[in-house]
XYZ file of C-alpha atoms in Angstrom:
435
model
C 60.983 147.551 91.692
C 63.283 144.651 93.986
C 66.714 145.360 95.172
C 69.178 143.095 94.327
C 69.398 142.002 97.840
C 65.545 141.368 97.995
C 66.285 138.285 94.924
C 67.765 134.848 95.584
C 68.573 133.710 91.947
C 69.248 130.035 91.399
C 69.498 129.653 87.796
C 71.783 127.263 86.246
C 73.288 129.340 83.965
C 74.077 132.385 83.398
C 74.559 132.135 86.932
C 74.855 135.046 90.068
C 77.686 136.847 90.157
C 79.246 138.331 93.275
C 77.717 142.011 93.768
C 80.937 143.597 94.148
C 82.458 142.017 91.105
C 79.260 143.373 89.237
C 79.474 146.849 90.848
C 83.185 147.122 89.731
C 82.556 145.889 86.329
C 79.874 148.493 85.933
C 82.630 151.098 86.518
C 84.757 149.275 84.141
C 82.293 148.819 81.611
C 81.823 153.240 81.220
C 85.964 154.167 82.608
C 88.582 151.615 83.071
C 91.024 153.062 85.498
C 90.572 156.075 84.005
C 91.610 155.558 80.812
C 88.384 157.198 79.655
C 87.601 154.090 77.296
C 85.184 151.308 78.968
C 86.635 147.597 78.822
C 84.718 146.656 76.063
C 86.085 149.385 73.792
C 89.744 148.690 74.718
C 91.880 147.129 71.855
C 92.619 143.130 72.021
C 96.334 144.225 71.057
C 96.873 146.362 73.738
C 99.157 146.286 76.431
C 95.750 146.906 79.241
C 94.577 143.777 77.450
C 97.679 141.767 77.335
C 98.072 142.538 81.045
C 94.182 141.494 81.875
C 94.653 138.461 80.315
C 98.068 137.420 81.904
C 96.525 138.225 85.502
C 93.367 136.401 85.066
C 95.347 133.205 83.993
C 98.169 133.758 87.458
C 94.711 134.267 89.166
C 93.303 130.673 87.890
C 96.731 129.260 88.303
C 97.173 130.001 91.777
C 93.646 128.775 92.691
C 93.519 125.164 91.023
C 97.704 125.138 91.683
C 98.057 124.903 87.828
C 101.775 123.810 87.562
C 104.037 125.306 85.217
C 103.445 122.744 82.389
C 99.873 123.326 81.512
C 98.728 126.353 79.387
C 95.683 128.363 80.189
C 93.953 129.358 77.464
C 90.570 131.729 76.326
C 88.408 130.757 73.865
C 85.213 131.782 72.087
C 82.493 128.814 71.677
C 81.323 127.921 75.333
C 81.526 124.094 76.363
C 79.359 123.132 73.228
C 81.871 124.385 70.832
C 84.816 122.509 73.222
C 82.739 119.382 71.681
C 84.551 120.046 68.756
C 87.576 121.640 69.471
C 88.260 118.627 71.711
C 87.631 115.932 69.074
C 89.983 118.286 66.582
C 93.249 118.908 68.492
C 92.817 115.237 70.482
C 92.429 113.062 67.366
C 95.448 115.314 65.739
C 97.670 114.692 68.666
C 96.903 111.255 68.463
C 97.549 110.951 64.721
C 100.701 112.778 65.363
C 102.053 110.000 68.197
C 101.566 107.237 65.584
C 103.377 109.000 62.997
C 106.137 109.292 65.336
C 106.089 105.683 66.248
C 105.811 104.734 62.829
C 108.925 106.789 61.876
C 110.392 105.116 64.762
C 110.438 101.578 63.113
C 109.993 102.414 59.920
C 112.690 105.144 59.378
C 111.983 108.036 56.813
C 109.994 106.341 54.307
C 106.987 108.588 54.204
C 104.904 106.805 51.930
C 104.947 103.619 54.439
C 104.910 106.110 57.126
C 101.031 107.536 55.735
C 99.836 103.865 54.447
C 100.350 102.998 58.053
C 99.097 105.792 59.482
C 95.762 105.864 57.114
C 95.897 102.260 58.527
C 95.753 102.704 61.912
C 93.340 105.561 62.237
C 90.658 103.082 60.211
C 91.276 100.152 62.807
C 92.471 101.055 65.755
C 91.448 105.745 66.465
C 89.064 105.162 69.404
C 87.450 108.016 71.635
C 86.463 106.565 74.426
C 82.970 108.908 76.517
C 81.654 108.196 80.101
C 77.746 109.546 79.332
C 76.237 110.237 82.675
C 73.604 112.851 81.454
C 72.730 115.603 78.843
C 76.071 117.322 78.069
C 78.365 114.198 77.932
C 75.357 112.798 75.348
C 75.861 115.774 73.859
C 79.662 115.644 73.235
C 79.668 112.002 72.380
C 77.260 112.732 69.287
C 78.939 115.734 68.191
C 82.259 113.603 68.392
C 80.219 111.168 66.021
C 78.747 113.532 63.197
C 82.343 114.993 63.255
C 83.916 111.422 62.687
C 81.072 109.982 60.464
C 82.909 110.629 57.020
C 85.705 108.411 58.370
C 83.033 105.617 58.819
C 81.484 104.254 61.953
C 82.566 103.044 65.385
C 84.947 105.888 66.184
C 83.274 106.583 69.423
C 83.570 103.942 72.403
C 80.435 104.782 74.978
C 82.128 103.391 77.578
C 79.373 103.653 79.970
C 75.991 105.247 79.698
C 74.310 105.674 82.649
C 71.107 104.942 81.812
C 71.555 101.310 80.930
C 72.003 101.053 84.879
C 69.323 103.018 85.671
C 65.942 102.125 83.335
C 66.883 104.281 80.637
C 67.298 107.357 82.877
C 70.104 109.632 84.069
C 70.839 109.528 87.976
C 73.413 107.308 88.386
C 76.784 106.395 88.167
C 77.747 102.929 87.551
C 80.878 100.918 89.251
C 84.022 101.864 87.221
C 84.326 98.135 87.375
C 81.163 97.767 84.617
C 83.147 100.500 82.308
C 84.112 99.089 78.682
C 87.086 101.896 78.243
C 89.552 101.193 75.377
C 92.571 98.571 76.688
C 95.808 100.236 76.805
C 98.987 98.642 75.150
C 99.521 97.329 78.802
C 95.863 95.491 78.426
C 96.874 94.011 75.330
C 94.546 96.841 73.593
C 95.820 100.049 71.294
C 94.437 102.930 73.617
C 92.170 105.389 73.208
C 92.882 109.462 71.743
C 91.151 110.608 75.060
C 88.874 109.584 77.857
C 86.050 112.136 77.688
C 83.675 113.101 80.991
C 81.342 115.984 82.380
C 82.369 116.096 86.070
C 78.832 117.975 86.949
C 75.884 117.090 84.860
C 73.588 120.373 84.559
C 70.386 119.066 83.903
C 70.189 116.188 85.815
C 71.875 117.120 88.666
C 75.079 114.415 88.663
C 78.138 114.706 89.951
C 81.385 112.372 90.063
C 82.729 112.600 93.738
C 86.011 112.522 92.719
C 88.522 111.726 89.681
C 87.514 107.858 88.669
C 90.662 106.100 89.907
C 90.125 103.550 86.741
C 91.733 106.708 84.404
C 94.626 106.630 86.340
C 98.151 105.607 83.714
C 98.479 101.936 83.576
C 101.828 101.775 82.814
C 104.907 103.809 81.331
C 104.509 104.184 77.640
C 102.065 106.857 76.366
C 99.809 104.338 74.945
C 99.117 103.269 78.461
C 97.571 106.571 79.832
C 94.252 107.566 79.518
C 94.429 111.774 77.999
C 91.509 112.579 80.184
C 89.265 115.323 79.292
C 86.926 116.985 81.870
C 83.810 119.401 81.083
C 83.937 121.424 84.422
C 81.843 123.788 82.851
C 79.628 123.921 85.900
C 81.462 122.932 88.724
C 84.470 124.672 88.251
C 86.119 126.214 90.868
C 84.080 124.483 93.483
C 86.387 121.879 94.807
C 90.299 121.466 94.620
C 91.689 119.378 91.418
C 94.059 117.388 90.784
C 95.318 119.389 87.797
C 97.985 116.685 86.362
C 95.352 113.878 86.583
C 94.198 115.723 83.173
C 94.951 115.986 79.415
C 92.620 119.171 79.177
C 90.290 120.479 81.302
C 87.643 122.898 79.820
C 84.503 125.074 81.363
C 82.227 127.757 80.050
C 82.578 130.933 82.422
C 78.915 131.834 82.571
C 78.085 129.563 85.762
C 80.902 129.467 88.626
C 83.699 132.230 86.898
C 81.864 135.235 84.743
C 79.786 135.694 82.461
C 78.751 134.212 78.843
C 81.344 134.236 75.578
C 84.550 133.190 77.642
C 85.854 129.307 77.722
C 88.419 128.555 79.615
C 90.950 125.510 78.748
C 93.796 124.056 80.738
C 95.765 121.814 78.633
C 99.225 119.975 78.987
C 101.866 121.918 77.114
C 103.606 118.323 75.964
C 100.557 117.837 73.899
C 100.795 121.522 72.205
C 103.847 120.451 70.551
C 102.149 116.981 69.795
C 100.922 118.080 66.084
C 101.427 116.633 63.005
C 101.059 119.306 59.939
C 97.593 119.783 58.206
C 98.754 118.287 55.150
C 99.458 114.935 56.826
C 96.666 114.802 58.612
C 94.668 115.362 55.615
C 96.242 112.539 53.612
C 96.031 110.249 56.762
C 91.901 111.274 56.094
C 91.595 113.381 59.495
C 90.653 117.243 59.423
C 92.808 119.632 60.840
C 91.488 121.609 63.646
C 89.689 125.164 62.634
C 92.158 127.559 63.660
C 89.827 129.201 66.221
C 90.178 126.300 67.924
C 93.365 124.987 67.031
C 94.899 125.134 70.755
C 99.110 125.520 69.631
C 97.608 128.535 67.340
C 95.800 129.889 70.303
C 98.581 129.416 72.989
C 101.229 130.845 70.526
C 99.294 134.436 70.481
C 98.317 134.153 74.335
C 94.919 133.755 73.221
C 94.607 137.073 71.469
C 94.848 135.413 68.106
C 91.360 136.849 67.352
C 89.163 139.770 69.189
C 88.145 137.957 72.054
C 85.742 139.576 75.010
C 88.732 141.130 77.329
C 85.604 142.602 79.559
C 84.538 139.105 80.090
C 87.834 137.590 80.951
C 88.410 140.679 83.690
C 85.312 139.851 85.159
C 86.286 136.208 85.218
C 89.868 137.721 86.800
C 87.740 139.548 89.321
C 85.813 136.661 90.389
C 89.060 134.660 90.974
C 91.065 137.575 92.606
C 87.757 137.615 95.183
C 88.291 134.050 95.921
C 91.931 134.455 96.751
C 91.176 137.547 98.661
C 88.867 136.170 100.965
C 90.178 132.539 101.624
C 93.667 132.504 100.102
C 95.339 130.248 97.972
C 93.154 127.544 99.953
C 89.889 128.963 98.158
C 89.154 126.089 96.194
C 89.044 124.174 99.550
C 87.007 126.535 101.160
C 84.602 126.593 98.347
C 84.197 122.821 98.078
C 83.253 123.142 102.159
C 81.077 125.791 101.471
C 79.286 124.108 98.822
C 78.994 121.085 100.586
C 77.549 122.474 103.413
C 74.627 124.632 101.199
C 73.809 121.721 99.297
C 72.867 119.395 102.590
C 70.419 122.011 104.194
C 68.938 121.373 101.217
C 68.938 117.729 100.584
C 68.316 116.900 104.194
C 64.898 119.042 104.101
C 64.218 117.018 100.536
C 65.407 113.706 102.438
C 63.063 114.917 105.269
C 60.058 114.732 103.278
C 59.988 111.984 100.827
C 56.508 112.062 100.244
C 56.419 115.902 98.798
C 60.050 115.466 97.668
C 61.611 113.209 95.632
C 65.816 113.696 94.399
C 66.295 112.741 90.969
C 69.740 111.023 91.141
C 71.016 108.264 93.255
C 72.769 109.453 96.383
C 75.903 108.670 95.812
C 75.852 110.569 92.288
C 74.392 113.890 93.955
C 75.786 117.010 93.036
C 76.162 119.513 95.580
C 75.824 122.496 92.302
C 72.668 121.317 90.261
C 70.229 119.531 93.189
C 67.432 118.199 90.514
C 63.942 117.029 92.324
C 60.247 116.343 91.766
C 57.454 117.285 93.927
C 54.648 115.154 94.511
C 56.029 112.457 91.995
C 55.588 115.045 89.034
C 52.723 116.577 89.680
C 52.388 119.471 86.950
C 50.100 121.399 89.346
C 51.830 121.086 92.614
C 55.309 121.544 91.383
C 53.773 124.660 89.556
C 52.421 125.676 92.542
C 55.750 125.347 94.288
C 57.536 127.500 91.789
C 54.835 129.820 91.979
C 54.911 130.288 95.277
C 59.002 130.798 95.050
C 58.647 133.634 92.853
C 56.440 135.665 95.354
C 59.337 134.818 97.997
C 62.332 136.223 95.387
C 63.085 132.805 94.802
C 64.199 133.108 91.549
C 65.457 130.347 88.632
C 64.373 127.318 89.881
C 62.457 125.552 87.091
C 64.223 122.341 85.981
C 65.478 122.160 82.502
C 62.907 121.759 79.738
C 63.896 118.415 79.115
C 63.519 117.060 81.887
C 60.700 119.281 84.403
C 60.554 118.793 87.627
C 62.745 121.536 89.944
C 66.450 122.177 90.187
C 68.844 124.702 92.830
C 71.310 126.032 91.457
C 74.557 126.058 94.291
C 77.352 127.930 92.458
C 80.231 129.443 94.205
C 78.150 133.094 94.129
C 74.987 132.029 95.920
C 75.198 132.974 99.825
C 73.996 130.475 102.159
C 71.669 133.181 103.252
C 70.128 132.473 100.121
C 70.173 129.000 100.568
C 68.389 129.437 104.385
C 65.144 131.232 102.229
C 64.876 128.710 100.054
C 65.017 126.053 102.837
C 62.290 127.815 104.793
C 60.157 127.783 101.644
C 60.819 124.159 101.283
C 59.905 123.393 104.755
C 56.871 125.679 104.515
C 55.713 123.838 101.195
C 56.064 120.452 102.779
C 53.663 121.010 105.547
C 50.271 120.091 105.499
C 47.259 122.146 104.962
C 45.708 123.591 107.427
C 42.128 122.130 107.689
């Protein structure tokens, strides 16, 4: 039976965790702080649970330098759940902004206000999506499905990277080619939000930085792009300028913790921008389900229902370990380390192009998920590579079932030592056979 130290795990999620966190977790799972209770047993209404939530929020706020003008939420549902939650909440916020504008211009005539907002929902509601891989594609499809009862055309795919890459994902087109819904200053009406996935785990595509075209175009609220980013797979791997975003979310099971915890960072001003459910329904729009209703979750300090306290505690331990090692500069340090680890792998792949072919364009390469083919996708040779890797204790390297190939997931808890073990196998595999 191999020891933990003998296995180098590169799975895409659930992903490896720091061994000290797991060791502490094993104790907490049996008897937390000598209470005689497991963390899986304590009440989510207890003072202990409240403290765990607050401590984890504080650690995340320190790591990402989250301003007081933002709220941190913990929810169920993972990233896929947020595909729906984002639509429900951000459309509700859009409707409320339109209701307030109508009230300001039409006075207190509720019938006229409703009539105008209903018309605007049908004629002007747009959701912008930047589709760069499998997960942003699924998010855009979920939005279209949710809004289909209202009609077609509400989802604007402002950029589909496949169109510039022969029908495959693997690049991020120039911003000048994106077809975002024009803001008011641009003689348009603006969109409810602009959605993108910061790092695509399946396709190995990562935005190198915040897209400059998504900055505000004026001072009116309809001149601002409300940016929603899925950061599930590169959370805490680099510094993030939080005020540029309306909403950031991520599943915990890659860089933060274990499954069943979803983190949402949302601008507090948006939490106060919801119409009543009755107005939303009268305007032809569904109100968010209570389990995904951001204001309700925020009002209850993420304790509206029974949330996974053990999972949140694990996430907090991961965050506190980063702060202990790197201090408040942890995300900058992780950014440097992630880049160094990725460079080790990419340099070997690029040095052996006849053997290894990196899937995405060089400008869009992910630091977190390094995707490549072997001998142009030769199934037998890829099988041999994966089997040889397993014999060396290198696990979790098989590409996603939808695309095949090889995928190296280079998350925060993957040490450089393990990357170097993989590098040796890459070099050995690339050598011509002895004759």
